[in-house]
Short mmCIF file of C-alpha atoms in Angstrom, two decimals:
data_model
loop_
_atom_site.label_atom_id
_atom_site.label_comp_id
_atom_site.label_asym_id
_atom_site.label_seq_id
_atom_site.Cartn_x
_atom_site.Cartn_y
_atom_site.Cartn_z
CA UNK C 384 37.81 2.88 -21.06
CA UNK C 385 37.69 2.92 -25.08
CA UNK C 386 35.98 6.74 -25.89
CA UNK C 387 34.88 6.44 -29.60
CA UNK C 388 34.08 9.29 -31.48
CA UNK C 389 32.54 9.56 -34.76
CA UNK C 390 31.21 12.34 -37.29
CA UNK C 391 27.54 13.30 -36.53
CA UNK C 392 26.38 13.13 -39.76
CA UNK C 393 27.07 12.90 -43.74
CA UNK C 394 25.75 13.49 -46.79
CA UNK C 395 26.34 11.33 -50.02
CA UNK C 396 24.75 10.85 -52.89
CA UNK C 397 24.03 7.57 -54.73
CA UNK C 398 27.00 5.30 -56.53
CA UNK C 399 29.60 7.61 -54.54
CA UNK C 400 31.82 5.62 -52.00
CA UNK C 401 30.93 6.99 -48.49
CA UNK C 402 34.06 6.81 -45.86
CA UNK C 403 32.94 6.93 -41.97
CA UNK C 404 35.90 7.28 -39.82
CA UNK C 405 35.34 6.40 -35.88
CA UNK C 406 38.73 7.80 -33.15
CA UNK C 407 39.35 5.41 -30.34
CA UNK C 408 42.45 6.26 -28.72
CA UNK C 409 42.53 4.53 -25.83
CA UNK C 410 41.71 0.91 -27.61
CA UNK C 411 43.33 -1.80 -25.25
CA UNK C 412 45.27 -4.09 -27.07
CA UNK C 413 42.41 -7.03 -27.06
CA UNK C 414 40.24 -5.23 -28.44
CA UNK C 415 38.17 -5.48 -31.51
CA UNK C 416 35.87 -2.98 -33.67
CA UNK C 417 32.74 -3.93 -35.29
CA UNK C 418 30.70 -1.57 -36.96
CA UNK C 419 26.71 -1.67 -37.26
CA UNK C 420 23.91 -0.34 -39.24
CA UNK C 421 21.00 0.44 -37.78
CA UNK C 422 17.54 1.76 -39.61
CA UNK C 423 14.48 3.49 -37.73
CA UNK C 424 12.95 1.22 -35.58
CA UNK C 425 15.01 -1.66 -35.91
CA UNK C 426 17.94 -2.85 -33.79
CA UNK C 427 21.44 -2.43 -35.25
CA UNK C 428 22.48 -4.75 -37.81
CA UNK C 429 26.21 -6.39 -37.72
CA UNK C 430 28.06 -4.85 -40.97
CA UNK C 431 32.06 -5.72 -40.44
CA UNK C 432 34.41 -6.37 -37.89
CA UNK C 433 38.31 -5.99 -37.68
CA UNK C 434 41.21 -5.90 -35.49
CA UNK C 435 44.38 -4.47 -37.79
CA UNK C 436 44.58 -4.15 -41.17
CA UNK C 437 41.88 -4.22 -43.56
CA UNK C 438 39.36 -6.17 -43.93
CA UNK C 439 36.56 -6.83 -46.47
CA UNK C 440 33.03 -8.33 -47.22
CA UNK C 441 30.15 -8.39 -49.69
CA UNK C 442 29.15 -4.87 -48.60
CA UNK C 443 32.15 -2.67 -46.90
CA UNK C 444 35.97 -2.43 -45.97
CA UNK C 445 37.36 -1.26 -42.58
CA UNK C 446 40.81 -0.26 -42.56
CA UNK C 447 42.40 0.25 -39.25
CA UNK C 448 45.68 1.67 -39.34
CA UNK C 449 49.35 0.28 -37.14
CA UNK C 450 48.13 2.17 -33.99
CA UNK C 451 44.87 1.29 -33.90
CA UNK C 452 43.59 4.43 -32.61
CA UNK C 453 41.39 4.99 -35.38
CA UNK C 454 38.63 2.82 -37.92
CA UNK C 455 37.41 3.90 -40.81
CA UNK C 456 34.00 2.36 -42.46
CA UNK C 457 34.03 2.48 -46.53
CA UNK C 458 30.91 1.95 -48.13
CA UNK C 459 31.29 1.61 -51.84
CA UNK C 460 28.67 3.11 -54.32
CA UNK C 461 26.24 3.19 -51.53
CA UNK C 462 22.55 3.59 -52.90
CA UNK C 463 19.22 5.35 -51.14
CA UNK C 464 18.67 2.18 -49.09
CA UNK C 465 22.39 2.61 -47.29
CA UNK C 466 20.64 5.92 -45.92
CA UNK C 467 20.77 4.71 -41.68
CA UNK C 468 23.15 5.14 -38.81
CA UNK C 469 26.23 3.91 -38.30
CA UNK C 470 28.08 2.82 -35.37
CA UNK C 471 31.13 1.73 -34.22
CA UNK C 472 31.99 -0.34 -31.58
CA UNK C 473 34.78 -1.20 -29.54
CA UNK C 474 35.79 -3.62 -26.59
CA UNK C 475 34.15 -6.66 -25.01
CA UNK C 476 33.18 -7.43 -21.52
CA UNK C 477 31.31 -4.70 -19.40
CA UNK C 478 33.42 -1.97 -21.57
CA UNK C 479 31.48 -2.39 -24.56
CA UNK C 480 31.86 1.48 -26.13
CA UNK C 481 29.51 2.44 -28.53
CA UNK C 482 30.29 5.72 -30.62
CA UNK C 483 27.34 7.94 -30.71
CA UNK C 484 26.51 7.05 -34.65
CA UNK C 485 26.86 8.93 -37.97
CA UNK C 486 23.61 9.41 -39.59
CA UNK C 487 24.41 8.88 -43.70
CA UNK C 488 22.18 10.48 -45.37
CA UNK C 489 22.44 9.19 -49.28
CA UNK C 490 20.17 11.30 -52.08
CA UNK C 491 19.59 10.87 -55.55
CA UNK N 391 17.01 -19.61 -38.77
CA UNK N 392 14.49 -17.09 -36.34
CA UNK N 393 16.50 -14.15 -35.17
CA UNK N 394 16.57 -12.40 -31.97
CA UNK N 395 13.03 -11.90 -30.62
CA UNK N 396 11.64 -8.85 -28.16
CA UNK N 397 8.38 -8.66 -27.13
CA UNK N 398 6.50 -6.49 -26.49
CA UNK N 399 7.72 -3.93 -28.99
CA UNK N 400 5.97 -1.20 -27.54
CA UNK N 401 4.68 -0.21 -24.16
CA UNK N 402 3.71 2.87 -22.02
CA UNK N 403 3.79 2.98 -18.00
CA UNK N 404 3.65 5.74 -15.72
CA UNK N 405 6.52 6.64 -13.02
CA UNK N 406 6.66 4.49 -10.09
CA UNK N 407 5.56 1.07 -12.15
CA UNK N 408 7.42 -1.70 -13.05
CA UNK N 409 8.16 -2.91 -16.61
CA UNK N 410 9.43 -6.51 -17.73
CA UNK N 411 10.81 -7.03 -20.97
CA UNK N 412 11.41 -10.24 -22.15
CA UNK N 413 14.15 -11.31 -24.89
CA UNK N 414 14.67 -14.64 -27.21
CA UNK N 415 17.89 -15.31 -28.53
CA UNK N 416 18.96 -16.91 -31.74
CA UNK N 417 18.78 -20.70 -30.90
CA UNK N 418 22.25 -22.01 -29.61
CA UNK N 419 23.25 -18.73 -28.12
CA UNK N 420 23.75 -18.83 -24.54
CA UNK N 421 24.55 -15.31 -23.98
CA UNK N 422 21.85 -12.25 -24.17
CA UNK N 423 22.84 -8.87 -23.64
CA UNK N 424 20.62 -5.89 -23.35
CA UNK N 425 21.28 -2.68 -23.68
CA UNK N 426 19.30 1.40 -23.48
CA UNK N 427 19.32 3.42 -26.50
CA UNK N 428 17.92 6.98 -25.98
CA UNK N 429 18.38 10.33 -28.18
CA UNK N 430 20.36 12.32 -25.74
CA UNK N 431 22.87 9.10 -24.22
CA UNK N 432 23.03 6.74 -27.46
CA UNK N 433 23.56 2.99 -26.67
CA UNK N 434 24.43 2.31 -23.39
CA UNK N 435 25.22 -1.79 -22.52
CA UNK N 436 23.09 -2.78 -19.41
CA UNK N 437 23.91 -5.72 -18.76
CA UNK N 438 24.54 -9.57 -19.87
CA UNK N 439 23.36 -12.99 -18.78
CA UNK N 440 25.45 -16.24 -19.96
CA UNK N 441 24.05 -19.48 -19.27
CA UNK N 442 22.02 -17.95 -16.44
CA UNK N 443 24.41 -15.86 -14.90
CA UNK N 444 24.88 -12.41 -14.90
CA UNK N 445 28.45 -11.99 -15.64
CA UNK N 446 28.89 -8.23 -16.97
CA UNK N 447 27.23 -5.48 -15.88
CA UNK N 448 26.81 -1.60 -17.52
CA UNK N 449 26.96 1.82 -15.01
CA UNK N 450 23.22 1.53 -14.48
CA UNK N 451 21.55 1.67 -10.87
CA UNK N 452 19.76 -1.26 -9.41
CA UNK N 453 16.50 -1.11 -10.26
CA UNK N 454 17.57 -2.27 -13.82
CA UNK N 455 17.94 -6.16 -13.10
CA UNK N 456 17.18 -9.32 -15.40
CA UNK N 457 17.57 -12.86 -15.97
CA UNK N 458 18.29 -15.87 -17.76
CA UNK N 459 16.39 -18.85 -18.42
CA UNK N 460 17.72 -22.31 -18.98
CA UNK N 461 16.13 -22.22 -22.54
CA UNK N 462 18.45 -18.79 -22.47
CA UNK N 463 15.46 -16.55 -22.92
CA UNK N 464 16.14 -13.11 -21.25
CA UNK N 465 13.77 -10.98 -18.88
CA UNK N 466 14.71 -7.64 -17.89
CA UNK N 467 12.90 -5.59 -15.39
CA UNK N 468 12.67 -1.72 -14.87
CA UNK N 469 11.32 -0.74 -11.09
CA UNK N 470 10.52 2.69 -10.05
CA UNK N 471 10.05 4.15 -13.34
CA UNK N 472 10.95 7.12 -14.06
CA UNK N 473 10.48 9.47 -16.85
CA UNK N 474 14.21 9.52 -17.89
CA UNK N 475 13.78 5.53 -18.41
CA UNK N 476 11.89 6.68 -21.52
CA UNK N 477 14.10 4.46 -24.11
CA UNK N 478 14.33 1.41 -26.88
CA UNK N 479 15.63 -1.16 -24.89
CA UNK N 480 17.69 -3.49 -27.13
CA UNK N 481 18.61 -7.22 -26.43
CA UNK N 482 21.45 -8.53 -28.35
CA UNK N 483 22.35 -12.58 -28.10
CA UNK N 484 25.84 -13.76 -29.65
CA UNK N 485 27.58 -17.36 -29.62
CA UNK N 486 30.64 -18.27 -27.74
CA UNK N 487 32.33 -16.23 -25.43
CA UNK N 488 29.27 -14.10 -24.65
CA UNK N 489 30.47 -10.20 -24.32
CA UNK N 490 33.18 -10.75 -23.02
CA UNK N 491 35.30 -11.11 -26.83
CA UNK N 492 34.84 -8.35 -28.24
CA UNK N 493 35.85 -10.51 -31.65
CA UNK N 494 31.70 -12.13 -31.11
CA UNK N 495 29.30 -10.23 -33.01
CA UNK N 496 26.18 -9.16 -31.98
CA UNK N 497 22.57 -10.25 -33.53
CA UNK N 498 19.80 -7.30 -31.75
CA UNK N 499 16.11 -7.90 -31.58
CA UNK N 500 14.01 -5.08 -32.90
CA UNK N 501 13.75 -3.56 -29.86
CA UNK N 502 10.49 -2.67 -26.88
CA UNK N 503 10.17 0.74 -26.95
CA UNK N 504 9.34 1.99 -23.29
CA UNK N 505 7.03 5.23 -22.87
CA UNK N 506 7.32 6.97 -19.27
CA UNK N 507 4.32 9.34 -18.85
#
């Protein structure tokens, strides 16, 4: 079973890029990672997902290195609203593994 | 289109009740997946229901159970509460494949947040 393991918390502060890096070493080879952000009192929100590689949208790269064993989330020129937790997430099926979150906490 | 609906979104019960939850998924998405959220264990997946059948299940004990609808609206019921039950339980619904590909992404509702006293 996928073990993910992530920083407990960081601290940024606005228009820096923020880089959250999640350690899942035994990833089986179908699986993906997807990484979430989720604010008080709301249910995590989908942010990006990858399998190798890098990958990029409208608000964040993942790059996921040849082994797979790690992820790592980069926020670019994150602002006070990117303050939340982040998760990541590997597997499917009944081994869905969440990591236990990085709260980001961005200041002005 | 309406997202991923949980109702109630907050509730209180004493140990020994029973509490039923009850999720709506994005329309078109035939799988619903719910899952406990607590300070001390993080997100924990319960289980998940695709087109009415339960077809993965988390490392929870039986008194967590649910169900699907054939409208695919979710139910999930807590017996015997007790006071470590104390937890936002999420529901998550997601398009083909359910769960199971871990490629599908997840859309959560907002969450019931369950009080044990």
């Amino acid at each position: 079973l996928a073990k993910t393991t992530q920083p407990i918390s960081m601290d940024s502060y606005e228009g820096q890029e923020v880089n959250i890096t999640c350690s899942h070493n035994n990833i089986a080879t179908n699986d993906y990672i997807t990484w979430y952000q989720q604010f008080p009192s709301q249910g995590p929100r989908f942010i990006i997902q990858g399998y190798k590689t890098k990958v990029t949208n409208e608000v964040a790269s993942l790059f996921i290195p040849a082994d797979r064993k790690s992820s790592t989330l980069s926020l670019p020129r994150v602002s006070l609203s990117d303050t939340a937790v982040y998760y990541c997430l590997v597997g499917g099926g009944n081994k869905l593994v969440f990591g236990a979150g990085t709260i980001l906490r961005v200041k002005s | 289109k309406a997202g991923v609906t949980q109702t109630p979104r907050y509730l209180i019960k004493t140990r020994g009740q029973q509490v039923t939850l009850s999720c709506s998924p994005i329309s078109g998405h035939r799988s619903v997946s719910w899952y406990q959220q607590t300070p001390g264990q993080g997100l924990q997946f319960l289980f998940e229901y695709f087109s009415e059948t339960q077809r993965n299940k988390g490392n929870f004990p039986g008194r967590f159970s649910g169900r699907q609808f054939s409208n695919s609206r979710s139910e999930m019921n807590v017996s015997t509460l007790e006071l470590g039950d104390s937890a936002l339980y999420l529901c998550a619904s997601t398009g083909w494949g359910g769960v199971i590909s871990g490629a599908n992404v997840l859309t959560f509702g907002a969450g019931s947040r369950l009080t044990v006293l």
